[in-house]
Coordinates of C-alpha atoms (C1' of nucleotides) in Angstrom, one line a residue:
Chain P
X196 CA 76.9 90.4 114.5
X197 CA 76.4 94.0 115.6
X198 CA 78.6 96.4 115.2
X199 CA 81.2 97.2 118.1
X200 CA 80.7 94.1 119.5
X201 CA 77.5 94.9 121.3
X202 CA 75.8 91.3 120.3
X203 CA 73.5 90.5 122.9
X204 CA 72.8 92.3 126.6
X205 CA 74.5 89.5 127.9
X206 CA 77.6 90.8 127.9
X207 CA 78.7 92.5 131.8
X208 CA 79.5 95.7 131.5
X209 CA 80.6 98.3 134.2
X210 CA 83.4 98.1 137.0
X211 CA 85.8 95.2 136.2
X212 CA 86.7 92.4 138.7
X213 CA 89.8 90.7 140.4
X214 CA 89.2 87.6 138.2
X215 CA 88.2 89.1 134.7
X216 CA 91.7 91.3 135.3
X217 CA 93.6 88.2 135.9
X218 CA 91.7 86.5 132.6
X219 CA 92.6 89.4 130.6
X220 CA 96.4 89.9 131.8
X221 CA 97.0 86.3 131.6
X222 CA 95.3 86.1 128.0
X223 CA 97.4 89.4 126.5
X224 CA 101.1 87.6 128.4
X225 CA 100.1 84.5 126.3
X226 CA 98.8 85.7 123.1
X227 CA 100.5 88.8 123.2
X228 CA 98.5 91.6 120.7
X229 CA 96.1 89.7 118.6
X230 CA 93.0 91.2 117.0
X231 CA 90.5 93.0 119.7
X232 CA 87.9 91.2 118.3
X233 CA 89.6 87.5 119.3
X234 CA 90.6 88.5 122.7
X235 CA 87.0 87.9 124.9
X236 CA 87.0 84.6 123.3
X237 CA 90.6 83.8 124.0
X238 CA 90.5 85.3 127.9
X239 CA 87.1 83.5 128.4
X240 CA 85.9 87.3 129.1
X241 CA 81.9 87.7 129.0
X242 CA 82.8 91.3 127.8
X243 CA 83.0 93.3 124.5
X244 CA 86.2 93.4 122.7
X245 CA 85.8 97.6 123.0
X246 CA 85.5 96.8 127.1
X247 CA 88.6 94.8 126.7
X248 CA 90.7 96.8 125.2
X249 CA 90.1 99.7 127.0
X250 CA 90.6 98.1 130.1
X251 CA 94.6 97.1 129.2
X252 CA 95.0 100.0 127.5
X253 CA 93.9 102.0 130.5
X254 CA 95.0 100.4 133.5
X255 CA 96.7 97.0 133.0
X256 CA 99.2 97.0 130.6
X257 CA 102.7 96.7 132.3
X258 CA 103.8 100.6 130.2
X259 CA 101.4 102.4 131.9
X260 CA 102.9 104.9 134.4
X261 CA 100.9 105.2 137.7
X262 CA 100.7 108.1 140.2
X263 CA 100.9 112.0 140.5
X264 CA 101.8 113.6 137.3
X265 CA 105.3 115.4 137.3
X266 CA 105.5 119.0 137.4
X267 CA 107.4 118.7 134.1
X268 CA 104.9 116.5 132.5
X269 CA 102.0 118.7 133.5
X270 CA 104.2 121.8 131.6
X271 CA 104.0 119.5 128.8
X272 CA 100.9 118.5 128.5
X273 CA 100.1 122.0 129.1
X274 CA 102.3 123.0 125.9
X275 CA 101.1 120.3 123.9
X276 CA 97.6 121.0 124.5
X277 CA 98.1 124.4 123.2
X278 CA 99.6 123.3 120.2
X279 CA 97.5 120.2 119.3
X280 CA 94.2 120.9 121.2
X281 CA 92.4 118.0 122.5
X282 CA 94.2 115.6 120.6
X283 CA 95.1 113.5 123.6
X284 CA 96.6 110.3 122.2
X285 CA 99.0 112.3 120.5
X286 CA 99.5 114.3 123.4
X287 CA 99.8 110.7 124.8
X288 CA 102.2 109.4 122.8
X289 CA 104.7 112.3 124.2
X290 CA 104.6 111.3 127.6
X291 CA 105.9 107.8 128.0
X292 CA 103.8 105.3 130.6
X293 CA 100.6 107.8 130.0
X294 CA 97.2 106.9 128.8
X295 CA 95.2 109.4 126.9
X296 CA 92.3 108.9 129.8
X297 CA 94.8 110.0 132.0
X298 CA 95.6 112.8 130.4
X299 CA 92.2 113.7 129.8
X300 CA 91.1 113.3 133.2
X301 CA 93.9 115.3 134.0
X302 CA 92.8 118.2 132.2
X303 CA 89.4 118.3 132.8
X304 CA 89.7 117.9 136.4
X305 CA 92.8 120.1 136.9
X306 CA 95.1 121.4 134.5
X307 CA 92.7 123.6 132.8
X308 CA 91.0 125.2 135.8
X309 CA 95.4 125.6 137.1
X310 CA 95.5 127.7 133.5
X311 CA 91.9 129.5 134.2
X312 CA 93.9 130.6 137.6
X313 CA 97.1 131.7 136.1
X314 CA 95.9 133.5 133.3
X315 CA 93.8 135.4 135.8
X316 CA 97.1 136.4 138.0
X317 CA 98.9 137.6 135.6
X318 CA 95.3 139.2 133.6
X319 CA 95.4 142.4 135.3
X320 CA 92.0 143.2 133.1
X321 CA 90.8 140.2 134.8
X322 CA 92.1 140.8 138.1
X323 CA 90.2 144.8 137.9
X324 CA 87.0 143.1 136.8
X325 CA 87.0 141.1 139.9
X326 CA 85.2 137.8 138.4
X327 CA 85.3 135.0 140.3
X328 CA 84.4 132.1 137.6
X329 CA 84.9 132.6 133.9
X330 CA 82.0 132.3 131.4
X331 CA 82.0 130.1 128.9
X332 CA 82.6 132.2 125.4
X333 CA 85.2 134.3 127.9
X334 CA 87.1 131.3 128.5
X335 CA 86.8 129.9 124.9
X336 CA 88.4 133.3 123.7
X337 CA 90.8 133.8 126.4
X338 CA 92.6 130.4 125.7
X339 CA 91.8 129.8 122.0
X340 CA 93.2 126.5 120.5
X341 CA 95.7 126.7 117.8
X342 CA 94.0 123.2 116.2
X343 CA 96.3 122.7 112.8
X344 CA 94.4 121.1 110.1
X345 CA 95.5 117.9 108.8
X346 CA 98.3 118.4 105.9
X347 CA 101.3 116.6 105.0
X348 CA 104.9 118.3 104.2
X349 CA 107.4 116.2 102.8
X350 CA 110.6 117.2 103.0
X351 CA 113.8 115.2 101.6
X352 CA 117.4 115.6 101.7
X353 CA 119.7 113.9 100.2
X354 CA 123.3 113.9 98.9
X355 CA 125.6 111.7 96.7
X356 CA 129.2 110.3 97.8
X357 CA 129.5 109.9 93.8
X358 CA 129.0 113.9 93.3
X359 CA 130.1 115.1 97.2
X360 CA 130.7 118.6 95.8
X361 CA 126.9 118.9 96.2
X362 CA 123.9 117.9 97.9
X363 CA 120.3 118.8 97.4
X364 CA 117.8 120.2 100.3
X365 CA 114.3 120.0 98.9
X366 CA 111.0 121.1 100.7
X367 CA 107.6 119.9 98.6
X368 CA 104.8 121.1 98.6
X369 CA 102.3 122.4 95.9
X370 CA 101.0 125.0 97.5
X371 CA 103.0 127.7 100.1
X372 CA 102.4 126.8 103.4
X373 CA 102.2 128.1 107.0
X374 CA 102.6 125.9 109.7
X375 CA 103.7 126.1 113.3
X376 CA 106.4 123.2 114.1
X377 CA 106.9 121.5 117.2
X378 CA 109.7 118.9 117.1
X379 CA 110.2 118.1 121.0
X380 CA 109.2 114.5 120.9
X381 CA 111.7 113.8 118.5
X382 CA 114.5 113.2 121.0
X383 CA 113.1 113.8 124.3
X384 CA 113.8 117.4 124.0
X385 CA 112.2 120.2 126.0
X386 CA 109.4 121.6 124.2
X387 CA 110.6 124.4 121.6
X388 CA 108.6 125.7 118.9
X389 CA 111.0 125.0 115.9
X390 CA 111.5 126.7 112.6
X391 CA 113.6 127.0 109.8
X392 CA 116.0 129.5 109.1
X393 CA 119.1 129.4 107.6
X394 CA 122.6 130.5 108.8
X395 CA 125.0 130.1 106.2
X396 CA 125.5 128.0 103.1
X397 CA 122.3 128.1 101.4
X398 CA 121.6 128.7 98.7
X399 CA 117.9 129.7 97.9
X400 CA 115.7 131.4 95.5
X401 CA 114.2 134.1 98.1
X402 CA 115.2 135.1 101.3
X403 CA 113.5 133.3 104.2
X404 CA 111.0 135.2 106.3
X405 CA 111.8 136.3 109.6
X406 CA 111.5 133.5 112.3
X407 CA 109.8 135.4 114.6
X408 CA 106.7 133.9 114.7
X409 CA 108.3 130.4 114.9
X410 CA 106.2 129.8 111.7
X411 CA 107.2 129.2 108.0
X412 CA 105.9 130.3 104.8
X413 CA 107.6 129.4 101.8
X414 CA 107.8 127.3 99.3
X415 CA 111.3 126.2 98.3
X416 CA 114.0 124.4 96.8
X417 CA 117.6 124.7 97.8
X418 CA 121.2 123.5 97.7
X419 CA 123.3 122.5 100.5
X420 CA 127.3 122.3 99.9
X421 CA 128.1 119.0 101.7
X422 CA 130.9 120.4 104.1
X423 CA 128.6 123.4 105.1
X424 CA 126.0 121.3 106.6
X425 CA 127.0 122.0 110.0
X426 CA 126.2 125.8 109.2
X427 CA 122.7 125.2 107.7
X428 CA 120.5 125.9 110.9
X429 CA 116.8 123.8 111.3
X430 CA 116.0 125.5 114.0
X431 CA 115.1 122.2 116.3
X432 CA 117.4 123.3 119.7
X433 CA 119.7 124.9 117.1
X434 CA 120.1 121.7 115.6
X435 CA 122.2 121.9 112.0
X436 CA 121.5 119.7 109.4
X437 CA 125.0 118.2 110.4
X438 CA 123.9 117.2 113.9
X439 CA 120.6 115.8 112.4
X440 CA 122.6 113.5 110.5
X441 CA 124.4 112.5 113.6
X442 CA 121.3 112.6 115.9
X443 CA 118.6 110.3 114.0
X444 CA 119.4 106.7 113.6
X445 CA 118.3 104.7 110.5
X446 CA 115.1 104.3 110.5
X447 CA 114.2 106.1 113.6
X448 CA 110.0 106.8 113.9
X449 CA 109.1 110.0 115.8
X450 CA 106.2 110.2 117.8
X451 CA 103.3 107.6 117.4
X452 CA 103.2 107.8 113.4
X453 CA 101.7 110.9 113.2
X454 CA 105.0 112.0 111.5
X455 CA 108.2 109.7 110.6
X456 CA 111.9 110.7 110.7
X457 CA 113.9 108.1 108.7
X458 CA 117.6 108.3 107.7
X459 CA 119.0 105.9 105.7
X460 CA 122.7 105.0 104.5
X461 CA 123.0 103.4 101.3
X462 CA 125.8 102.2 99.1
X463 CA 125.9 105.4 96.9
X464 CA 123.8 107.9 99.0
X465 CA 121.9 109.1 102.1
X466 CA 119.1 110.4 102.3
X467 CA 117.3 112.3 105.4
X468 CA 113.3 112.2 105.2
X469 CA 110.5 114.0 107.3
X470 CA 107.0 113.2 106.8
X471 CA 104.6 115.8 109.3
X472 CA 100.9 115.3 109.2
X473 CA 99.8 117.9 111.7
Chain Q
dA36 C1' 76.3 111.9 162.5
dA37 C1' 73.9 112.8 158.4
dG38 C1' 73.2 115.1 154.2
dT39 C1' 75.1 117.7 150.4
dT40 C1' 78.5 119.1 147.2
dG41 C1' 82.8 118.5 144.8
dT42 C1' 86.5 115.6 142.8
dT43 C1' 88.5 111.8 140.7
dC44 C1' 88.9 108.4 137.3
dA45 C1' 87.3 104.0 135.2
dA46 C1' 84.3 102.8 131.9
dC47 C1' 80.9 103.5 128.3
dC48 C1' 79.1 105.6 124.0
dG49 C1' 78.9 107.2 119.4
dC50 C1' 81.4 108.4 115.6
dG51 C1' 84.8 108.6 111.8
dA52 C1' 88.8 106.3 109.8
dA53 C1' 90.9 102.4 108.2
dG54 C1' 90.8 97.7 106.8
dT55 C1' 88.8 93.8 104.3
dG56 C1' 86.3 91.0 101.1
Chain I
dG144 C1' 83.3 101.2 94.3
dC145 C1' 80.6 99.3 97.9
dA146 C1' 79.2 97.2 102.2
dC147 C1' 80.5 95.6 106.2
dT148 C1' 83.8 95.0 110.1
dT149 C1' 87.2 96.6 113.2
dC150 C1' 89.9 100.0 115.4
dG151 C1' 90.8 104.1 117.8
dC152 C1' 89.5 108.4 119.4
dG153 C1' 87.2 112.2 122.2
dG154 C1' 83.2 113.3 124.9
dT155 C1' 80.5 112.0 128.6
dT156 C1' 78.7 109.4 132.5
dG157 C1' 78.4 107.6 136.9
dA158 C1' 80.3 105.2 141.0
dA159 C1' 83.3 105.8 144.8
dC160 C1' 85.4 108.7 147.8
dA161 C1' 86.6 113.2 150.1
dA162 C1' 85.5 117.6 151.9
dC163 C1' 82.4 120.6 153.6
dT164 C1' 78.1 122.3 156.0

DNA sequence: AAGTTGTTCAACCGCGAAGTG
DNA sequence: GCACTTCGCGGTTGAACAACT
């Protein structure tokens, strides 16, 4: 067999019909998810299992979310673009009932010429050159993608009911890091460029850097006293480490499994983990 | 009314990553 | 470790429709 499914030119491609919807609908309520590869045969489709999926993906499953996009969810998308650049299942996987076609579309056809316009309102460089249309390389350097490069930053903390005088707070990482952070998805919460910073009750080797970049450098290893944990500032909507504990339930998954928050109660400890590939 | 241009969005394509034997 | 298959993604295309001339 061929790979991707294209066997023969047999297969129909193109616009899909009443009947093959119903077939495939009917097939994926029955069978629920199965592999891709098993679903033409199953729905009696004459298509490609790549056709197939795309099409419940896209437009059939029951999740997706039809009609005009939401002010708010435009401002998000228009956030997480900026942050994630064309990534747009992830930017998918923030806005519930939304495909990343949709997204896409969206973009292409009229978020990023609505950007194009407002940066040239408030562009009074722009707005004394008079241009009407914006070159290529212009636009590529006026709205220049922060793209972060894959990485992963573990991050653990932990503390023991055995020893409650004191807990441990430990970032790893072999090599110091810089990395913008953006924990919205978490818990549905507006869009807010987080960072970490410390308030009161930690106790680290250096100083931390000024947070006014939003971004961290460091490299670190520090101790947390239990009872100050509410004073111990993450920097996610002013969320403590305290409220963390409160917020995240056992094994709670942010986001799509590009990063995994996980706190777990055990007999003789807890532990809080975050796992960020960005 | 007819032709042209612009817009939208479903669908396809090619590729890299992940999974499997 | 390798070859092959499957999955999932982003870029692109093209049909359908709307707006304009």
């Amino acid at each position: 067999m061929a790979k991707d499914g294209k066997t023969s030119s047999a297969l129909r491609k193109g616009a899909w019909s009443e009947e093959e919807d119903s077939r495939l609908r009917r097939s994926m309520e029955k069978y629920g998810v199965i592999k891709w590869c098993d679903v033409p045969s199953k729905a009696g489709l004459n298509r490609c299992r790549k056709s197939c999926r795309l099409r419940w993906l896209n437009y059939l499953s029951p999740s997706i979310k039809r009609g005009r996009f939401e002010d708010d969810e435009e401002d998000l998308i228009i956030r997480l673009h900026k942050l994630l650049g064309n990534r747009w299942s992830l930017i998918a996987g923030r806005l519930p009932g939304r495909t990343a076609n949709d997204i896409k579309n969206h973009w292409n056809t009229y978020l990023s010429k609505k950007i194009i316009t407002e940066e040239k309102s408030w562009n009074p460089k722009t707005i004394a050159k008079g241009t009407t249309s914006v070159k290529p390389r212009e636009k590529k350097r006026e709205f220049e993608i922060i793209k972060p490069q894959p990485r992963t930053i573990s991050m653990t903390w932990s503390w023991s009911k055995d020893q409650p005088e004191k807990g441990e707070f430990e970032i790893i990482k072999p090599q110091p890091w810089t990395i913008p952070v953006n924990w919205s998805w978490l818990k549905d919460q507006p869009v807010h460029r987080g960072h970490f910073q410390d308030k009161s009750g930690i106790n680290i080797a250096d100083p931390l850097p000024s947070s006014a970049n939003n971004n961290v450098s460091r490299e670190e290893s520090a101790t947390i006293i239990p009872e100050k944990l509410d004073d111990v500032f993450f920097g996610i909507d002013d969320m403590t480490v305290g409220e963390m504990r409160n917020n995240f339930e056992v094994g709670n998954t942010g986001g799509n499994g590009d990063e995994l928050f996980f706190l777990q109660e055990d007999a003789g400890w807890a532990a809080f983990l975050l796992d960020l590939n960005l």
